[in-house]
Coordinates of C-alpha atoms in Angstrom, one line a residue:
M1 CA 19.9 -35.4 -29.4
T2 CA 22.3 -32.9 -31.0
P3 CA 24.5 -30.4 -29.1
E4 CA 22.3 -27.6 -30.4
I5 CA 19.2 -29.1 -28.9
L6 CA 21.0 -29.6 -25.5
L7 CA 22.0 -26.0 -25.6
V8 CA 18.5 -24.8 -26.3
L9 CA 17.1 -26.9 -23.4
A10 CA 19.8 -25.5 -21.1
V11 CA 18.9 -21.9 -22.1
L12 CA 15.2 -22.7 -21.6
L13 CA 15.9 -24.2 -18.2
A14 CA 18.0 -21.1 -17.3
A15 CA 15.2 -18.8 -18.4
I16 CA 12.6 -20.7 -16.3
I17 CA 14.9 -20.4 -13.2
L18 CA 15.5 -16.7 -13.8
F19 CA 11.8 -15.9 -14.1
V20 CA 10.7 -18.1 -11.2
T21 CA 13.4 -16.9 -8.7
G22 CA 12.9 -13.3 -9.7
K23 CA 16.6 -12.5 -9.1
F24 CA 16.5 -9.9 -11.9
R25 CA 13.7 -7.9 -13.4
N26 CA 11.8 -9.6 -16.2
D27 CA 13.0 -7.2 -18.8
I28 CA 16.6 -7.9 -17.8
N29 CA 15.9 -11.7 -17.9
A30 CA 14.6 -11.3 -21.4
V31 CA 17.7 -9.4 -22.6
I32 CA 20.0 -12.0 -21.0
I33 CA 18.2 -14.9 -22.7
M34 CA 18.2 -13.0 -26.1
L35 CA 21.9 -12.3 -25.9
T36 CA 22.7 -15.8 -24.7
V37 CA 21.1 -17.6 -27.7
G38 CA 23.0 -15.2 -30.0
I39 CA 26.4 -15.7 -28.3
L40 CA 26.0 -19.5 -28.3
G41 CA 25.4 -19.3 -32.0
L42 CA 21.9 -20.9 -31.8
V43 CA 20.6 -18.1 -34.0
S44 CA 22.3 -15.6 -36.3
P45 CA 23.1 -12.1 -35.0
L46 CA 20.4 -10.6 -37.2
D47 CA 17.8 -13.0 -35.9
T48 CA 18.8 -12.2 -32.3
I49 CA 17.5 -8.7 -32.6
S50 CA 14.8 -9.3 -35.2
G51 CA 12.2 -9.5 -32.6
F52 CA 12.4 -5.7 -32.2
G53 CA 11.1 -5.4 -35.7
S54 CA 7.9 -7.3 -34.8
N55 CA 4.8 -5.3 -34.2
A56 CA 3.7 -7.9 -31.6
V57 CA 6.9 -7.3 -29.5
I58 CA 6.7 -3.6 -29.7
S59 CA 3.0 -3.6 -28.9
I60 CA 3.5 -5.7 -25.8
I61 CA 6.4 -3.5 -24.6
G62 CA 4.2 -0.4 -25.2
V63 CA 1.3 -1.9 -23.3
M64 CA 3.6 -2.7 -20.3
I65 CA 4.9 0.8 -20.3
L66 CA 1.4 2.1 -20.4
G67 CA 0.5 -0.1 -17.4
Y68 CA 3.5 1.2 -15.4
G69 CA 2.5 4.7 -16.2
I70 CA -1.0 4.2 -14.9
D71 CA 0.3 2.7 -11.7
R72 CA 2.6 5.7 -11.1
T73 CA -0.3 8.1 -11.4
G74 CA -2.0 6.7 -8.3
I75 CA -5.3 6.4 -10.1
M76 CA -5.9 2.9 -8.7
V77 CA -6.3 4.4 -5.2
V78 CA -9.0 6.7 -6.6
I79 CA -10.7 3.8 -8.5
A80 CA -10.7 1.7 -5.3
R81 CA -12.4 4.5 -3.4
K82 CA -15.0 4.9 -6.1
I83 CA -15.7 1.2 -6.2
M84 CA -16.4 1.3 -2.5
E85 CA -18.7 4.2 -2.9
V86 CA -20.7 2.5 -5.7
G87 CA -20.6 -1.0 -4.1
E88 CA -21.7 0.2 -0.7
S89 CA -20.1 -2.9 0.9
S90 CA -22.4 -5.2 -1.1
E91 CA -20.4 -8.2 -2.3
R92 CA -22.5 -8.6 -5.5
K93 CA -22.2 -4.9 -6.4
I94 CA -18.5 -4.7 -5.7
T95 CA -17.7 -7.9 -7.6
T96 CA -19.7 -6.6 -10.6
V97 CA -18.0 -3.2 -10.6
I98 CA -14.5 -4.7 -10.2
S99 CA -15.1 -7.2 -13.0
S100 CA -16.6 -4.6 -15.4
V101 CA -13.9 -2.0 -14.8
L102 CA -11.1 -4.5 -15.0
G103 CA -12.5 -6.0 -18.2
L104 CA -12.6 -2.6 -19.9
V105 CA -9.1 -1.7 -18.8
T106 CA -7.7 -5.1 -20.0
A107 CA -9.1 -4.2 -23.5
F108 CA -6.2 -1.8 -23.8
M109 CA -3.4 -3.4 -21.8
Q110 CA -2.1 -6.9 -21.1
D111 CA -4.2 -9.0 -18.7
L112 CA -1.3 -9.8 -16.4
G113 CA -0.4 -6.1 -16.1
S114 CA -4.0 -5.1 -15.4
V115 CA -4.4 -7.7 -12.7
A116 CA -1.1 -6.7 -11.1
L117 CA -2.3 -3.1 -11.3
F118 CA -5.7 -3.9 -9.7
L119 CA -4.6 -6.3 -7.1
P120 CA -3.5 -3.8 -4.4
A121 CA -6.8 -1.9 -4.8
V122 CA -8.8 -5.1 -4.6
L123 CA -7.0 -6.2 -1.4
R124 CA -7.7 -2.7 0.1
I125 CA -11.4 -3.1 -0.9
S126 CA -11.4 -6.6 0.8
R127 CA -10.1 -5.2 4.0
K128 CA -12.5 -2.3 4.1
S129 CA -15.6 -4.2 3.1
K130 CA -14.7 -7.3 5.2
I131 CA -15.3 -9.5 2.1
P132 CA -12.9 -12.5 1.8
K133 CA -10.3 -11.6 -0.8
S134 CA -10.7 -15.0 -2.6
R135 CA -14.3 -14.1 -3.5
L136 CA -13.0 -10.9 -5.2
I137 CA -9.8 -12.1 -6.8
M138 CA -11.3 -15.0 -8.7
P139 CA -13.9 -12.9 -10.6
M140 CA -11.2 -10.3 -11.2
G141 CA -8.9 -12.9 -12.8
F142 CA -11.6 -14.2 -15.2
A143 CA -12.6 -10.6 -16.1
A144 CA -9.0 -9.9 -17.1
I145 CA -8.9 -12.9 -19.4
L146 CA -12.3 -12.1 -21.0
G147 CA -11.6 -8.4 -21.2
G148 CA -8.5 -9.1 -23.3
T149 CA -10.8 -10.3 -26.1
L150 CA -12.4 -6.8 -26.6
T151 CA -9.6 -5.4 -28.8
M152 CA -6.7 -6.7 -30.8
V153 CA -4.2 -5.4 -28.2
G154 CA -5.9 -6.9 -25.2
S155 CA -4.0 -10.2 -25.2
S156 CA -0.7 -11.5 -26.5
P157 CA -2.2 -14.3 -28.7
L158 CA -4.3 -11.7 -30.6
I159 CA -1.3 -9.4 -31.1
L160 CA 0.8 -12.4 -32.3
L161 CA -2.0 -13.5 -34.6
N162 CA -2.2 -10.2 -36.3
D163 CA 1.6 -10.1 -36.7
L164 CA 1.6 -13.6 -38.3
L165 CA -1.2 -12.5 -40.7
E166 CA 0.9 -9.5 -41.9
Q167 CA 4.0 -11.7 -42.3
D168 CA 2.0 -14.0 -44.6
A169 CA 0.8 -11.0 -46.6
L170 CA -2.8 -11.4 -45.4
D171 CA -5.0 -8.6 -44.3
P172 CA -4.8 -8.1 -40.5
F173 CA -7.8 -7.7 -38.3
G174 CA -8.9 -4.2 -37.3
F175 CA -8.5 -2.9 -33.8
F176 CA -12.1 -3.5 -32.8
A177 CA -12.7 -6.5 -35.1
V178 CA -13.1 -8.9 -32.1
T179 CA -15.1 -6.5 -30.0
P180 CA -18.6 -8.0 -30.6
I181 CA -17.4 -11.4 -29.5
G182 CA -15.3 -10.1 -26.7
A183 CA -18.2 -8.0 -25.3
A184 CA -20.5 -11.0 -25.3
L185 CA -17.8 -13.1 -23.5
L186 CA -17.1 -10.4 -20.9
L187 CA -20.8 -9.7 -20.3
S188 CA -21.4 -13.4 -19.8
G189 CA -18.6 -13.7 -17.3
V190 CA -19.8 -10.7 -15.3
L191 CA -23.3 -11.9 -15.2
Y192 CA -22.2 -15.4 -14.2
F193 CA -20.3 -14.2 -11.1
M194 CA -23.1 -11.7 -10.3
L195 CA -25.8 -14.3 -10.3
L196 CA -24.0 -17.5 -9.3
G197 CA -21.0 -16.1 -7.5
R198 CA -22.4 -16.8 -4.1
Y199 CA -22.7 -20.5 -5.0
V200 CA -19.4 -21.1 -6.9
L201 CA -16.9 -18.9 -5.2
P202 CA -14.9 -20.0 -2.1
S203 CA -17.3 -19.7 0.9
K204 CA -14.6 -19.9 3.6
D205 CA -14.9 -16.8 5.8
E206 CA -11.3 -15.6 5.8
A207 CA -12.2 -12.4 7.6
K208 CA -13.5 -14.2 10.7
E209 CA -11.0 -17.0 10.6
S210 CA -7.9 -14.8 10.9
Q211 CA -7.6 -11.1 11.7
R212 CA -4.7 -9.0 10.5
P213 CA -2.2 -8.2 13.2
Q214 CA -3.2 -4.5 12.9
E215 CA -6.8 -5.3 13.6
E216 CA -5.9 -7.5 16.6
L217 CA -3.6 -4.8 18.0
I218 CA -6.3 -2.1 17.7
E219 CA -8.9 -4.3 19.4
S220 CA -6.6 -5.6 22.2
W221 CA -5.4 -2.1 23.1
N222 CA -8.8 -0.4 22.4
L223 CA -7.2 2.2 20.1
S224 CA -10.4 4.1 19.6
G225 CA -10.7 7.2 17.4
S226 CA -9.6 7.8 13.8
M227 CA -7.4 10.1 11.8
H228 CA -8.3 13.8 11.3
H229 CA -6.4 16.2 9.1
Y230 CA -6.2 20.0 9.7
R231 CA -4.3 22.7 7.9
V232 CA -2.4 25.4 9.9
T233 CA -3.6 28.7 8.6
E234 CA -1.7 32.0 8.5
G235 CA -3.7 33.4 11.4
S236 CA -3.6 30.2 13.5
R237 CA -2.2 30.3 17.0
L238 CA -0.1 27.2 16.2
N239 CA 1.9 29.1 13.5
G240 CA 5.4 29.4 15.1
M241 CA 4.5 27.4 18.2
K242 CA 6.4 24.3 19.4
R243 CA 4.6 21.0 19.5
E244 CA 5.0 20.6 23.3
E245 CA 3.3 24.0 23.8
A246 CA 0.1 22.8 22.1
N247 CA -0.7 20.4 25.0
L248 CA -2.2 17.9 22.6
E249 CA -2.2 14.8 24.8
K250 CA -3.2 16.2 28.2
G251 CA -5.5 18.9 27.0
Y252 CA -7.3 17.2 24.1
S253 CA -6.5 13.5 24.3
L254 CA -5.0 13.7 20.8
Y255 CA -1.9 12.3 19.2
L256 CA 0.0 14.0 16.5
L257 CA 0.8 11.2 14.1
A258 CA 2.4 13.2 11.3
I259 CA 2.9 16.6 9.6
T260 CA 2.5 16.8 5.9
E261 CA 4.1 19.6 3.9
G262 CA 3.8 19.3 0.1
D263 CA 5.0 15.8 -0.8
D264 CA 6.9 15.4 2.5
V265 CA 5.5 13.6 5.6
I266 CA 7.1 13.8 9.0
Y267 CA 6.0 10.9 11.3
G268 CA 6.2 11.3 15.1
P269 CA 7.2 15.0 15.1
W270 CA 9.6 15.9 17.9
R271 CA 8.4 18.0 20.9
Y272 CA 10.5 20.9 19.7
T273 CA 9.1 20.8 16.2
I274 CA 7.8 24.3 15.2
F275 CA 4.5 24.5 13.3
S276 CA 4.3 26.6 10.2
A277 CA 1.4 27.9 8.1
G278 CA 0.4 25.5 5.3
E279 CA 1.3 22.4 7.1
I280 CA -1.3 19.6 7.5
L281 CA -1.5 18.0 10.9
T282 CA -2.7 14.4 11.2
L283 CA -4.3 13.8 14.6
L284 CA -5.5 10.5 16.1
G285 CA -8.5 10.7 18.5
S286 CA -12.2 11.4 18.6
F287 CA -13.8 13.8 16.1
E288 CA -15.1 16.0 18.9
D289 CA -11.7 16.4 20.5
A290 CA -10.1 17.2 17.1
E291 CA -12.8 19.8 16.3
R292 CA -12.3 21.4 19.7
F293 CA -8.5 21.6 19.2
A294 CA -9.1 23.0 15.7
K295 CA -11.4 25.7 17.0
D296 CA -9.1 26.7 19.8
F297 CA -6.1 27.1 17.5
G298 CA -7.8 28.3 14.3
L299 CA -7.1 25.3 12.1
K300 CA -9.0 24.5 8.9
R301 CA -10.3 20.9 8.3
H302 CA -8.6 19.4 5.2
E303 CA -11.0 18.8 2.3
D304 CA -9.8 15.3 1.4
Q305 CA -9.9 13.4 4.7
Q306 CA -10.0 10.0 3.1
G307 CA -7.2 10.6 0.6
L308 CA -4.8 11.9 3.2
T309 CA -5.7 9.0 5.5
E310 CA -4.7 6.6 2.8
K311 CA -1.4 8.6 2.2
I312 CA -0.5 8.7 5.9
G313 CA -1.7 5.2 6.8
E314 CA -2.9 2.1 5.0
E315 CA 0.1 0.4 3.4
N316 CA 2.5 3.2 4.4
A317 CA 2.3 3.1 8.2
G318 CA 0.6 1.4 11.2
F319 CA 0.7 0.5 14.8
A320 CA 3.2 -1.7 16.5
E321 CA 4.1 -3.1 20.0
V322 CA 7.6 -3.0 21.3
I323 CA 9.0 -4.2 24.6
L324 CA 12.0 -2.9 26.5
K325 CA 14.6 -5.6 26.8
P326 CA 16.2 -6.7 30.1
R327 CA 19.6 -4.9 30.7
S328 CA 18.6 -2.3 28.1
K329 CA 20.6 0.9 28.2
L330 CA 17.3 2.8 28.4
I331 CA 16.1 1.3 31.7
G332 CA 15.6 4.1 34.2
K333 CA 15.4 6.8 31.5
T334 CA 12.3 8.7 30.5
I335 CA 10.8 9.1 27.0
R336 CA 11.8 12.7 27.2
E337 CA 15.4 11.9 28.1
I338 CA 15.9 9.5 25.2
A339 CA 14.1 11.9 22.8
F340 CA 12.1 9.0 21.5
R341 CA 10.3 10.8 18.6
K342 CA 13.5 12.5 17.5
N343 CA 15.5 9.3 17.4
Y344 CA 12.9 6.8 16.2
S345 CA 10.4 9.0 14.2
L346 CA 7.5 7.2 15.8
E347 CA 4.6 8.5 17.8
I348 CA 4.0 6.8 21.2
I349 CA 0.3 6.1 21.8
I350 CA 0.4 4.0 25.0
L351 CA 3.0 3.1 27.6
L352 CA 2.2 0.0 29.6
S353 CA 4.3 0.0 32.8
E354 CA 3.7 -2.7 35.5
N355 CA 0.3 -3.5 34.0
N356 CA -0.7 0.2 34.2
P357 CA -1.6 1.6 30.8
I358 CA -0.6 5.3 30.5
R359 CA -2.1 7.1 27.5
D360 CA -1.5 10.8 28.0
D361 CA 1.2 11.6 30.5
F362 CA 4.2 9.3 30.0
S363 CA 7.0 11.7 28.9
D364 CA 8.6 11.8 32.3
T365 CA 7.8 8.2 33.4
P366 CA 11.1 6.1 33.9
L367 CA 11.2 3.1 31.7
K368 CA 11.4 -0.4 33.3
T369 CA 12.3 -3.8 32.0
G370 CA 9.4 -5.3 30.2
D371 CA 7.6 -2.0 29.6
T372 CA 5.4 -2.2 26.5
I373 CA 5.1 0.7 24.1
V374 CA 2.5 1.0 21.4
V375 CA 3.7 3.2 18.6
Y376 CA 2.5 4.5 15.3
G377 CA 4.7 5.3 12.3
P378 CA 6.0 4.2 8.9
W379 CA 6.8 0.5 8.4
N380 CA 10.5 1.0 7.7
R381 CA 10.9 2.9 11.0
I382 CA 9.0 0.2 12.9
E383 CA 11.2 -2.4 11.3
A384 CA 14.3 -0.4 12.3
I385 CA 13.2 -0.2 16.0
G386 CA 12.8 -4.0 15.9
K387 CA 16.5 -4.2 15.1
D388 CA 17.5 -1.8 18.0
P389 CA 19.3 -3.7 20.8
N390 CA 17.1 -2.0 23.4
F391 CA 13.8 -3.2 22.1
V392 CA 11.9 -6.4 21.0
L393 CA 9.3 -5.9 18.2
L394 CA 6.1 -7.9 18.8
T395 CA 4.1 -6.8 15.8
P396 CA 5.0 -8.4 12.4
V397 CA 5.8 -5.8 9.7
E398 CA 3.2 -7.2 7.4
E399 CA 3.3 -4.3 5.0
K400 CA 7.1 -3.9 4.6
E401 CA 7.1 -5.2 1.1
M402 CA 4.5 -2.6 0.1
K403 CA 5.4 0.9 -0.9
K404 CA 6.8 3.1 1.8
G405 CA 5.2 6.5 2.3
P406 CA 7.2 9.7 1.9
C407 CA 9.0 10.3 5.2
R408 CA 11.5 12.9 6.2
N409 CA 13.5 13.2 9.4
P410 CA 11.9 15.6 11.8
L411 CA 15.3 17.0 12.7
R412 CA 14.9 19.5 9.9
K413 CA 12.9 21.6 12.4

């Protein structure tokens, strides 16, 4: 075994370690490996960068950029919503729609990129439809593989094949040369899972076996109601009014989770926050109470309730339980005195003190050791309160690796 072979094997091992550990981004890993083989003299300087002259390399890079651009547009949230509307919570319909849409998308971008793009949407669909995610993900993976055969840019092997044909002075395949075969393969795969999926897919009922912490928390605390979004109009009585003057909790049994203004979201607005025309208020409670509040203060119901709910909640925010530690500096102080919303950017939903749950009038209740507080807010703020020396966080921050929603400090008002 020559020294050059040993060096190549060492570089290969280093590449595997870099890609598996994920210490750096994949594109950075690729550049590191490329420069390493050149610096070690395993290839000539010209050959080191010759890959950038390959149509296959540039095509794959372009497809990756296209996939990232699609992800940034937020179109996958819209697609997930449409799939739910078409599927109507039917596993067969949802599986068929996901496989068909993903197969068509994969025809124009890399299968790995399209799967990564679709995965958050499929997980969201699984949660909403109560269908075990394993029964949706497996058909999705096969659809991505088969969809890559629809065009010559759908999979890396086809791209490389065309590039090798050109290098040997042979006529390359046209863009849609493989489409008839690819369409037959994709259709066969979709029909297979549509007709036989119930027999071949994992039958383990994950939804019943284990609930997500959020679902358990909502059930155990009986957090009834849902989010409602209303816009503050120019003629609204709320325009220029402070939050505490609106009497949301006592008068309407509503909680103000957030205020949205443009791209900014303020979670747990402070009691001295002043409402302004054009802002969108996100309220938690019953529809009847929300409508009564909107009527009394001249608010207009937002037209995209589902879209704003996904922006305010879902992966961006959620409920959590925190307990006051023994010997905490906050013992004996009230929620009002510590300016909880101002300092933590979280909305308090319930205060459990001495086994007595208080839902609407806890601002002036002195805190005691062991008091439990149920809050709502963005995951990064929930994680932060868990590190506060005065509290113990009981709820796992299961979504902390997901994207954080836009959040501004409410002190701006």
